[in-house]
Short mmCIF file of C-alpha atoms in Angstrom, two decimals:
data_model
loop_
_atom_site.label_atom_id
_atom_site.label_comp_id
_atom_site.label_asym_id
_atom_site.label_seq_id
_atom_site.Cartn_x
_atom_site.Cartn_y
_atom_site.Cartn_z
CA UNK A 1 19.40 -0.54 1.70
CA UNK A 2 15.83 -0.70 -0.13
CA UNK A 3 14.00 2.31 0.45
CA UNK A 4 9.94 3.47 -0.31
CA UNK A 5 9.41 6.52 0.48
CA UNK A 6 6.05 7.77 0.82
CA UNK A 7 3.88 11.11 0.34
CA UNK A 8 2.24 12.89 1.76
CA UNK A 9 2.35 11.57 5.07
CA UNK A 10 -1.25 12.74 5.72
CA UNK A 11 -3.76 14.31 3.18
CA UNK A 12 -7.42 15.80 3.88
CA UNK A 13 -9.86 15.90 0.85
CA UNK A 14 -13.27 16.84 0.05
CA UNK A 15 -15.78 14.12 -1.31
CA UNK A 16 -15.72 13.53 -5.20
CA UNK A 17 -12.24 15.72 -5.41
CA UNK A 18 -9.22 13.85 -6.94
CA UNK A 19 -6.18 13.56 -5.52
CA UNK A 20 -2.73 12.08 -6.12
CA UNK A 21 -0.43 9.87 -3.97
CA UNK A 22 3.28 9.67 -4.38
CA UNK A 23 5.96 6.72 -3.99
CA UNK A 24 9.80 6.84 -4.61
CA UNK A 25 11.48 3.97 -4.03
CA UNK A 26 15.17 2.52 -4.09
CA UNK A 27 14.39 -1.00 -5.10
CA UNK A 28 16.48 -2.08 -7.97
CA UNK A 29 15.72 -4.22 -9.75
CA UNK A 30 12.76 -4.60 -9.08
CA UNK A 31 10.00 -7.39 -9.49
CA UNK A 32 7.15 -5.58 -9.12
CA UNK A 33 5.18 -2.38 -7.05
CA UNK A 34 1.81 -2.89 -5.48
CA UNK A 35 -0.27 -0.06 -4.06
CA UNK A 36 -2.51 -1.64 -0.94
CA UNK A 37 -5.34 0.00 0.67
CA UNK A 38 -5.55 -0.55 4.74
CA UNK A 39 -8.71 0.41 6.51
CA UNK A 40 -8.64 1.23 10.27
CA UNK A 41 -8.29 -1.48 11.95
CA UNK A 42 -8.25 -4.40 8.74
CA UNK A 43 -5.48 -5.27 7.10
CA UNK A 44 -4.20 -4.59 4.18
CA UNK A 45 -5.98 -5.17 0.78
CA UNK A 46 -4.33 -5.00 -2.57
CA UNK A 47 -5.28 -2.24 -4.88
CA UNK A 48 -2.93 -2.88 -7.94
CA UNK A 49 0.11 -4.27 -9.22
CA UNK A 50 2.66 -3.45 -12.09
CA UNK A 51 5.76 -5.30 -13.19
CA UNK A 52 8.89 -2.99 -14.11
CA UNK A 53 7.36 -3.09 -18.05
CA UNK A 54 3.79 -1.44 -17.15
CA UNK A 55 3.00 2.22 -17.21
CA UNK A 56 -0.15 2.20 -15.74
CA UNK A 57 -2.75 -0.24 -14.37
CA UNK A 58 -6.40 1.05 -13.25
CA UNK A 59 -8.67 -0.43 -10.87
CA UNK A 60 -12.10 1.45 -10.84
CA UNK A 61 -11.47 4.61 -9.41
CA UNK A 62 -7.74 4.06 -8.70
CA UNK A 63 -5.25 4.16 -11.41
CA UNK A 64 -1.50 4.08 -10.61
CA UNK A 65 1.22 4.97 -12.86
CA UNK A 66 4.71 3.79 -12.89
CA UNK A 67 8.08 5.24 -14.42
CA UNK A 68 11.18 2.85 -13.69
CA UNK A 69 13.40 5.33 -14.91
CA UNK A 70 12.98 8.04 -12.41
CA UNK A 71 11.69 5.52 -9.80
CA UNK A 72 8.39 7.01 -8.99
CA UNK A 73 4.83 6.03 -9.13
CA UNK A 74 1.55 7.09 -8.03
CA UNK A 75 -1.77 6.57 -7.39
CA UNK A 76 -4.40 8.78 -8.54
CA UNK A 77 -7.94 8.76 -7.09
CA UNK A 78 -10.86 9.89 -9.16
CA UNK A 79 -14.30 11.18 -7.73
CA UNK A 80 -13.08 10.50 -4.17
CA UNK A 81 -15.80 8.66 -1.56
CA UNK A 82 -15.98 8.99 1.95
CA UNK A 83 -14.69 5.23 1.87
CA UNK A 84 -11.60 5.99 0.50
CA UNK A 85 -11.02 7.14 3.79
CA UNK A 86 -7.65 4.75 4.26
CA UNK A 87 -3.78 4.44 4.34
CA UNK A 88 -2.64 3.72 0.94
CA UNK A 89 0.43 1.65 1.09
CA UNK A 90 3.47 1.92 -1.39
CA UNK A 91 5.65 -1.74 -1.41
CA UNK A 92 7.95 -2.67 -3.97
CA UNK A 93 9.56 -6.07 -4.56
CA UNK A 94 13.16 -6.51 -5.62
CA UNK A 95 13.84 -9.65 -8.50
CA UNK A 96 15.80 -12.24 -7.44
CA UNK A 97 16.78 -12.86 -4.33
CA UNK A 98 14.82 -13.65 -2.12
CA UNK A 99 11.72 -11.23 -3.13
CA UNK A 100 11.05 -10.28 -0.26
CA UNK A 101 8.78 -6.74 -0.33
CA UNK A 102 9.92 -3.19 1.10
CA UNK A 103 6.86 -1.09 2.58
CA UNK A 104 6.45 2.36 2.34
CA UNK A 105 5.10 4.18 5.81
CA UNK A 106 2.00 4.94 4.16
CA UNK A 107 -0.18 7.98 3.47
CA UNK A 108 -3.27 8.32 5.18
CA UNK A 109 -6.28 9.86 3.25
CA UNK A 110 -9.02 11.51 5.10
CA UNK A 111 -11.83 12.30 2.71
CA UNK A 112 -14.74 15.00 4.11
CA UNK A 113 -18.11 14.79 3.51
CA UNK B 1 -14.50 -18.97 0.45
CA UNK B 2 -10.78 -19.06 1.17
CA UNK B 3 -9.63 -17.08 3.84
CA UNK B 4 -6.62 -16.31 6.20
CA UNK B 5 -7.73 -15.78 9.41
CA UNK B 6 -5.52 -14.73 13.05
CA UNK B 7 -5.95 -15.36 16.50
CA UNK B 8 -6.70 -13.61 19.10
CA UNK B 9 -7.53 -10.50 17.65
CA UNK B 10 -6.38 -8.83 20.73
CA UNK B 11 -4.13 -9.93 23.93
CA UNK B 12 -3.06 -9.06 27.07
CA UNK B 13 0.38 -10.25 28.47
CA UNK B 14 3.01 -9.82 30.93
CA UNK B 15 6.63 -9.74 30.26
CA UNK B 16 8.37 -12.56 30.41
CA UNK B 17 5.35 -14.94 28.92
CA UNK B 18 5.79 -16.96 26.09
CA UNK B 19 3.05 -16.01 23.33
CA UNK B 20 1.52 -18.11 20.77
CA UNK B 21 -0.08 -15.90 17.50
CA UNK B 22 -1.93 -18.48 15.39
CA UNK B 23 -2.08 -17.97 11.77
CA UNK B 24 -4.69 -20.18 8.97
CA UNK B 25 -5.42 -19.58 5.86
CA UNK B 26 -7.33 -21.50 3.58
CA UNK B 27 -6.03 -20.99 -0.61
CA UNK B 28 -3.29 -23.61 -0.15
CA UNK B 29 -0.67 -20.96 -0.50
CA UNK B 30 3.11 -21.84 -0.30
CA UNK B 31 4.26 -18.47 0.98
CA UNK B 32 3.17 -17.42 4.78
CA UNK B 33 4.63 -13.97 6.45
CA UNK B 34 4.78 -12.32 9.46
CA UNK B 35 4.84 -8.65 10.24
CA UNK B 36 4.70 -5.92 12.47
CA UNK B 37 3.27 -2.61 12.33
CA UNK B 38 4.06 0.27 14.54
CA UNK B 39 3.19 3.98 14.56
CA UNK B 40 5.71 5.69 12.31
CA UNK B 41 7.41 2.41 10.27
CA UNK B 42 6.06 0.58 7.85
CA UNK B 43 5.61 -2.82 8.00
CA UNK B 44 8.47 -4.44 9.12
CA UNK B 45 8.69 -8.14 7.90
CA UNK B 46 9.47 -10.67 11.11
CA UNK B 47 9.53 -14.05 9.16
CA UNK B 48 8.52 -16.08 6.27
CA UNK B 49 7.84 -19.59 5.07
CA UNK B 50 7.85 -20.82 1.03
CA UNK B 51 6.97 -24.32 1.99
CA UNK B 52 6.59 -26.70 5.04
CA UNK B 53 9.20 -26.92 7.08
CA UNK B 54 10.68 -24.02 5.73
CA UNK B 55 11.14 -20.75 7.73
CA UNK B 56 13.60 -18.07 7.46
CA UNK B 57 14.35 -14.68 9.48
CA UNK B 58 12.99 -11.06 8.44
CA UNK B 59 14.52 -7.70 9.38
CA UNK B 60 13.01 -8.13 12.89
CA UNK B 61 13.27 -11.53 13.85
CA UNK B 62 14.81 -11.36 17.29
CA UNK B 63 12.68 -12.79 20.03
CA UNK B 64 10.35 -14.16 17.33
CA UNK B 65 9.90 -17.68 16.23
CA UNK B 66 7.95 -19.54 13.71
CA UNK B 67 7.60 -23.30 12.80
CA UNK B 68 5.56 -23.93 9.64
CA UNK B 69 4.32 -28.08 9.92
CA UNK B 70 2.09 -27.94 7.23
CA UNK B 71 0.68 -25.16 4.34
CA UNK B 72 -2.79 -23.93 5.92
CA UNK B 73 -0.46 -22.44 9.38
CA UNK B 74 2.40 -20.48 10.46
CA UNK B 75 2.53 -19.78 14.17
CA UNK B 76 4.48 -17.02 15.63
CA UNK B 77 5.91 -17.46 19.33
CA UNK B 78 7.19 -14.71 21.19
CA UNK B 79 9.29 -16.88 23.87
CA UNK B 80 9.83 -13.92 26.39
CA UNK B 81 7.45 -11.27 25.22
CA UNK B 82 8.94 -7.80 25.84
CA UNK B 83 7.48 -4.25 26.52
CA UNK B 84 8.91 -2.86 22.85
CA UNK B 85 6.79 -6.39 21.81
CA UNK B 86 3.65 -3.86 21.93
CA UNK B 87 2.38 -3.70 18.79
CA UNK B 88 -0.06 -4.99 15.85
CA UNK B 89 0.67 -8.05 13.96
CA UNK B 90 -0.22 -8.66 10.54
CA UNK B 91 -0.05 -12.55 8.63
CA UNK B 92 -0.13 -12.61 5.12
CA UNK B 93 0.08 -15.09 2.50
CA UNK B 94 0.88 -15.22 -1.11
CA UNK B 95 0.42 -18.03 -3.86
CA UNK B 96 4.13 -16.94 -5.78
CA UNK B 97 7.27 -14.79 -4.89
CA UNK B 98 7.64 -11.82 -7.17
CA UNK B 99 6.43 -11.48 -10.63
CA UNK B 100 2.91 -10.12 -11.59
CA UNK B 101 1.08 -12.92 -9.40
CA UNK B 102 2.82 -11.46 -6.28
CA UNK B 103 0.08 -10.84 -4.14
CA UNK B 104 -0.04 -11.03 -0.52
CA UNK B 105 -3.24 -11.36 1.43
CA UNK B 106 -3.50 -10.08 4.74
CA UNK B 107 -5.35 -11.14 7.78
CA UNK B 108 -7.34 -8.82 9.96
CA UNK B 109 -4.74 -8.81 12.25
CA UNK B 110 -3.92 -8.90 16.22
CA UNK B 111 -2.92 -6.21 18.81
CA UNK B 112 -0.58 -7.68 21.44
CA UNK B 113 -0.21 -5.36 24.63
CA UNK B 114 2.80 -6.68 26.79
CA UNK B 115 2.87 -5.06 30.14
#
């Protein structure tokens, strides 16, 4: 069975500190790994995406890395904001098939003023 | 501007009602999903459409149905809503399946409460 797993589950930061998310996932092969953002409350909105041939893909202040061999990638935050304040959501997408996505449980950021 | 939008945003039900979740979006996607989200799982995909008059089951289909007439909606009907129904429901929709250009756009969601 496809697995993401996600961590931390929960993470408290100060504001303009960095910090690092994990994801380790099962999915293989895989089509591609997106990182989403969720607010309380919203739904989710797409941070990045990476096919199985990218390293790393940046998207202001978020910039997540991806190593197919181990299975891992994560998503780094730079200068953290109090609106960062989110679950980040891990979801991978197998090839073939059907594609349909496997969602990681999330990590939920709490940044502090 | 394009948009997916759901409705209600929130409900109130009894068990044994049917339930209607209405889902629109406006970019002319193909692809149209269903999910659930709960404390403690991810989300958990209920069903999807590709096209009109497509629809197939997720990993948590049962009790759920969807009928997709046309690309701009996929309703989901809950024939007999149950207590373990209780939860938020998220639509999303997505221009291509996998590859690079496989993005899914949410909507803002709805919280069903089935009492």
């Amino acid at each position: 069975k496809n697995q993401v797993e996600q961590s931390p589950q929960s993470l408290i930061i100060l504001e303009g500190k960095n910090c690092t998310l994990q994801c380790n996932y099962t999915v293989s092969p895989f089509s591609n790994l997106r990182w989403y953002k969720q607010d309380t409350g919203r739904g989710p909105v797409s941070l990045t995406i990476m096919t199985f041939s990218e390293n790393t893909k940046s998207n202001g202040r978020y910039t997540a890395t991806l190593d197919a061999d181990t299975k891992q990638s994560s998503l780094h935050i730079t200068a953290s904001q109090l609106s960062d304040s989110a679950s980040y959501i891990c979801v991978v997408t197998p090839s073939g098939g059907s594609y349909i996505p496997t969602f990681g449980r999330g990590t939920s950021l709490i940044v502090h003023p | 501007d394009a948009e997916i939008t759901q409705s209600p945003r929130h409900k109130i039900t009894e068990t044994g009602r049917q339930v209607t979740l209405a889902c629109h979006q406006t970019w002319n996607h193909n692809n149209m999903f269903w999910y659930r989200q709960d404390l403690g799982h991810g989300l958990r995909l209920i069903h999807y459409s590709y096209g009109v008059q497509d629809t197939n089951k997720g990993e948590v289909s049962d009790g759920y149905s969807v009928s997709r007439s046309n690309t701009e909606d996929l309703p989901l009907t809950l024939e007999s809503a149950a207590s373990s129904q209780t939860s938020v429901y998220f639509c999303a929709s997505s221009v291509l399946a996998g590859g690079p250009e496989d993005t899914q756009y949410f909507g803002p969601g709805t919280r069903l409460t089935v009492l």
